[in-house]
Amino acid sequence: MGSNVSVGLLGLGVVGSGVIKLIENHQEELAHQLGCGVNVKSVLVRDTEKTRDVQIDRTFLTTNPEDILNDPEIDIIVEVMGGVEESYHHILKAFSSKKHVVTANKDLVALHGPELQEAATKNQCDFYYEASVAGGIPILRGIAEGLSSDRIQQVMGIVNGTTNYILTKMNNEGMPYEDALKQAQDLGFAEADPTADVEGLDAARKMAILGRLAFSTDIALEEVEVNGIKDLDLEDLKYGDKLGYTMKLIGFANCKDKKVEVNVQPTFLAKSHPLADVKNEYNAVYVYGEAVGETMFYGPGAGSLPTATAVVSDIVAVIKNIRLGVNGRQSVAPRFKKQLKAPDQRFGQYYLRLQVKDEVGTFSKISSLFNELNISFKRILQTPVQKHQQAEIILVTHQTSLSNFTTALERLNRLDAVIKVKSYYKVEGDAKNEMARSDQSL
Amino acid sequence: MGSNVSVGLLGLGVVGSGVIKLIENHQEELAHQLGCGVNVKSVLVRDTEKTRDVQIDRTFLTTNPEDILNDPEIDIIVEVMGGVEESYHHILKAFSSKKHVVTANKDLVALHGPELQEAATKNQCDFYYEASVAGGIPILRGIAEGLSSDRIQQVMGIVNGTTNYILTKMNNEGMPYEDALKQAQDLGFAEADPTADVEGLDAARKMAILGRLAFSTDIALEEVEVNGIKDLDLEDLKYGDKLGYTMKLIGFANCKDKKVEVNVQPTFLAKSHPLADVKNEYNAVYVYGEAVGETMFYGPGAGSLPTATAVVSDIVAVIKNIRLGVNGRQSVAPRFKKQLKAPDQRFGQYYLRLQVKDEVGTFSKISSLFNELNISFKRILQTPVQKHQQAEIILVTHQTSLSNFTTALERLNRLDAVIKVKSYYKVEGDAKNEMARSDQSL
């Protein structure tokens, strides 16, 4: 049995407490796998006097990061303090002191992952961040090792538990957005300020990380297009449901001919899609590989102990590397300089809801507009005439390029028969004929 | 760039052909990750003249295993020939010649995995078998690495695509077993002799492998209890559907207080269970960890290229180890001598279908029988009286021990009011009140 490996923890919030509990509770299992023990030697906190929900002797706590970063007995720094500036500098300092780093910090990895990886490799250090994407789901290892032999073409993720909880309530119970958000906050699934979640920024960070890994390229966070769920209309969700779709906030990453697109947007998923049944606060990542086909990894995307399992699995990997003497030698540099797809290289199906005048010839004008752009319809649903001689038309297109679809939107807005383009969303999967009965044509 | 690593292939069937295609097509990606190329140097076949669906020069083929096992230029043996005796000896021989082994052979690993692992470790060789369980799903790595920090309590798998296809047809279309089997055979999802699949033996092999890994113990194949799907009655599936359950062939492995049970049986899953939506020939493995909670890994369980991705990902792992000089040093020996649970340590809910006499007092007798054994009911469904003054009662119990349930069955069989215990199945998950309306009591 080798001597213990000492860990220094930066931060003692939700995830940090989980890491301490997990390491304590699973000491025997860890020792069996590693041939040595693991102990948390010191913890950086803001306030050493604060009452905490994890038992830890105050002598282990410090408010000075140097106590940890300069401690020669500490081999592994676990960064679970969050934020970007400070943690970035601590981690760089850790690498320059030849310490390995495990982090759960998606903001940091999304912004500075590639440079931190370079610094790690240069110093022959390990840098792992499994917990930064989809909490307890081992998706980064799944892609990097489990599917290492394949060429990944598409990644779709439900990677934000808050919005998935809200959307589940909206989809399944017809609950308005504000009420669902309130309930998520009451249950601790949403923060007091939910901006980063509901506007899709949190999901975008995770998609940048996933996209880099899946396509071996250097996607920057600002290249991830983002649309959130704040403006969703329950009416659209009801129409979608009738047509066989369920609304999810989907992180989408696709690579074709070495060109990539990464975005986060509310998306209508066919109910038969593996991601469509991922409910409440759960996360899942769907990976389509050229050879393997459809795979999906499902589990808890947040929470103290689930996220801690990812952090401690990373610690296990670092310690195995220490014992084999191979730290800093396993990361693979990106293979490609990223090339983003142009709008005419991006393809999708779209759901579109139009408020139209209930006049003879309206539908004919709309359909010839789409016809000119070579966009054909998969589904058409017209609602009964509403007040003021207006009607709503719901269209679902077949695959079309984003540039064509954008042109269609512009032309629709100029069409006299169209009062308003009320909403449009991307559609994924094939809803088959689930509600063929409800289709009506003008 | 290092020099090429040479692979010797034993077998050129469905999986072997996929391995050759994948290595050829992904040469650049492999070289980028590994810093060297990979080539298949020779292939053991029974007949070098046979026409094949993969392009390979006949000079690479041999009918003599020694040509491969004794070739000093070959570093990795990939065993995809199937069978047990011959492949076992080839692999042992490979280890004694210090060659690493990757196999897709579940029969072999289920029967001889632990001894082969010992031989590998003794010779400082790698032994990987990701493809032996659930084809393209990287579940063994998911457990061994992704969840290395957690204590796994339960594994439930849909690990046989043939039976899942048949059951999907039976569940969703009410198709009789024989027709569904025929359709599966026509589509290539079932073999001409489907015995190993439909009797659950194939799933049992995978569960033995999963159980060993998840609980770090030495489960033997013959300790896996097996029940197949051949005798399922569509009537039961209809009753289950009414009660909110769907029938699946579930491989079940549970560990509590270091005692394990592993079995394969047709099981009613609550429709809300993550495994309930796994359809057609797809596989999925649900893993419940003490800290992480519920996770699930989903994907194709068979097929040439999907299975080949698992094999080639293992080859990638071996080559990374070669380049780091750490082969044979990463496997973890089992931690526990297995202890099997006794029937009074095995708990479950059960579905039970009774044919009873339609007389006053029948239900009272049945319910007091269960009451004496401390078994309470979660759901009761009585069908209208059928011919000859007989009725059917469907019961779903709350959690009870297997020993208590077995006693209940024996006593029911002796009860005068009970004409016949028509069927009983284990139930997993909570179907809530999905069809509360249909409940009736006597």
XYZ file of C-alpha atoms in Angstrom, chain A residues 22 25-30 32-33 130 136-138 141-142 144-151 216 258 272 274 277 279 282 286 290-300 305-306 308-314 316-317 320 323-326 329-330 332-336, chain B residues 22 25-30 32-33 130 136-138 141-142 144-151 216 258 272 274 277 279 282 286 290-300 305-306 308-314 316-317 320 323-326 329-330 332-336:
130
model
C -17.514 11.052 -0.750
C -17.271 7.500 2.993
C -15.558 5.618 0.178
C -12.074 5.461 1.671
C -11.932 1.665 1.507
C -13.116 1.445 -2.095
C -10.651 4.123 -3.135
C -8.644 -0.872 -2.992
C -8.543 0.617 -6.487
C -15.636 15.714 -15.974
C -22.698 12.940 -12.413
C -22.881 11.661 -16.004
C -19.444 10.470 -17.154
C -14.888 10.046 -20.622
C -17.678 8.436 -22.627
C -12.931 10.629 -25.168
C -12.443 6.968 -24.270
C -15.617 4.986 -24.803
C -16.139 6.320 -28.320
C -12.484 7.074 -29.080
C -12.620 4.882 -32.176
C -15.561 6.621 -33.768
C -16.120 9.820 -35.735
C -11.401 17.692 -31.675
C -14.861 19.382 -40.787
C -39.806 9.083 -30.125
C -34.344 9.248 -26.864
C -38.350 11.365 -22.161
C -37.723 14.671 -17.415
C -32.300 15.194 -15.155
C -27.195 12.095 -27.023
C -20.753 7.511 -37.706
C -20.118 3.879 -36.766
C -21.841 3.420 -33.428
C -25.041 5.258 -34.377
C -27.272 6.528 -31.577
C -26.074 6.498 -27.976
C -27.301 8.397 -24.947
C -25.883 9.031 -21.483
C -28.437 9.902 -18.803
C -28.199 10.974 -15.173
C -28.249 13.783 -12.620
C -23.014 14.116 -4.273
C -23.720 13.416 -7.972
C -18.854 15.024 -6.428
C -18.791 11.535 -7.995
C -17.486 13.111 -11.192
C -14.889 15.149 -9.288
C -13.690 12.163 -7.262
C -13.619 9.901 -10.341
C -11.263 12.499 -11.818
C -9.033 8.602 -9.004
C -7.811 9.012 -12.591
C -3.802 6.164 -11.072
C 1.115 5.641 -9.561
C 1.835 4.735 -13.193
C 4.039 7.813 -13.675
C 2.119 9.041 -16.700
C 0.647 12.528 -21.068
C -2.885 11.538 -21.903
C -5.014 14.853 -26.982
C -4.506 18.228 -28.647
C -7.289 19.450 -30.960
C -6.970 18.047 -34.423
C -8.581 20.828 -36.414
C -13.383 0.967 -38.813
C -11.811 4.411 -42.341
C -10.614 6.102 -39.160
C -6.886 5.802 -39.758
C -6.316 9.564 -39.502
C -8.302 9.993 -36.296
C -6.524 7.036 -34.724
C -3.943 11.761 -34.293
C -4.898 10.310 -30.909
C -15.900 -3.641 -23.683
C -21.453 -0.091 -28.803
C -22.360 1.265 -25.348
C -19.189 2.035 -23.383
C -15.605 1.949 -18.892
C -18.588 3.926 -17.615
C -14.921 1.204 -14.035
C -13.783 4.753 -14.720
C -16.722 7.139 -14.940
C -18.240 5.906 -11.697
C -15.008 4.735 -10.072
C -15.625 6.966 -7.055
C -19.066 5.618 -6.264
C -20.473 2.552 -4.538
C -15.899 -5.895 -7.457
C -21.685 -7.005 0.526
C -41.790 6.124 -15.744
C -35.760 5.232 -17.589
C -38.729 3.564 -23.156
C -37.359 0.128 -27.656
C -31.652 -1.085 -28.528
C -29.268 1.524 -15.732
C -25.128 5.449 -3.722
C -23.830 8.956 -4.435
C -24.627 9.557 -8.093
C -28.159 8.166 -7.968
C -29.772 7.132 -11.254
C -27.742 6.953 -14.446
C -28.399 5.194 -17.715
C -26.276 4.337 -20.731
C -28.172 3.732 -23.969
C -27.175 2.587 -27.447
C -26.943 -0.233 -29.976
C -19.920 -1.338 -36.800
C -21.409 -0.507 -33.374
C -16.561 -2.740 -33.709
C -16.451 0.747 -32.124
C -16.177 -0.918 -28.720
C -13.456 -3.291 -29.963
C -11.452 -0.507 -31.600
C -11.854 1.776 -28.555
C -10.265 -1.063 -26.580
C -6.964 2.499 -28.709
C -6.701 1.999 -24.941
C -2.123 4.296 -25.388
C 3.029 4.203 -25.647
C 2.959 5.067 -21.934
C 4.567 1.754 -20.984
C 1.850 0.812 -18.529
C -1.084 -2.401 -14.697
C -4.571 -0.961 -14.773
C -8.257 -3.934 -10.400
C -8.590 -7.316 -8.712
C -11.986 -8.159 -7.159
C -12.349 -6.743 -3.694
C -14.727 -9.293 -2.198
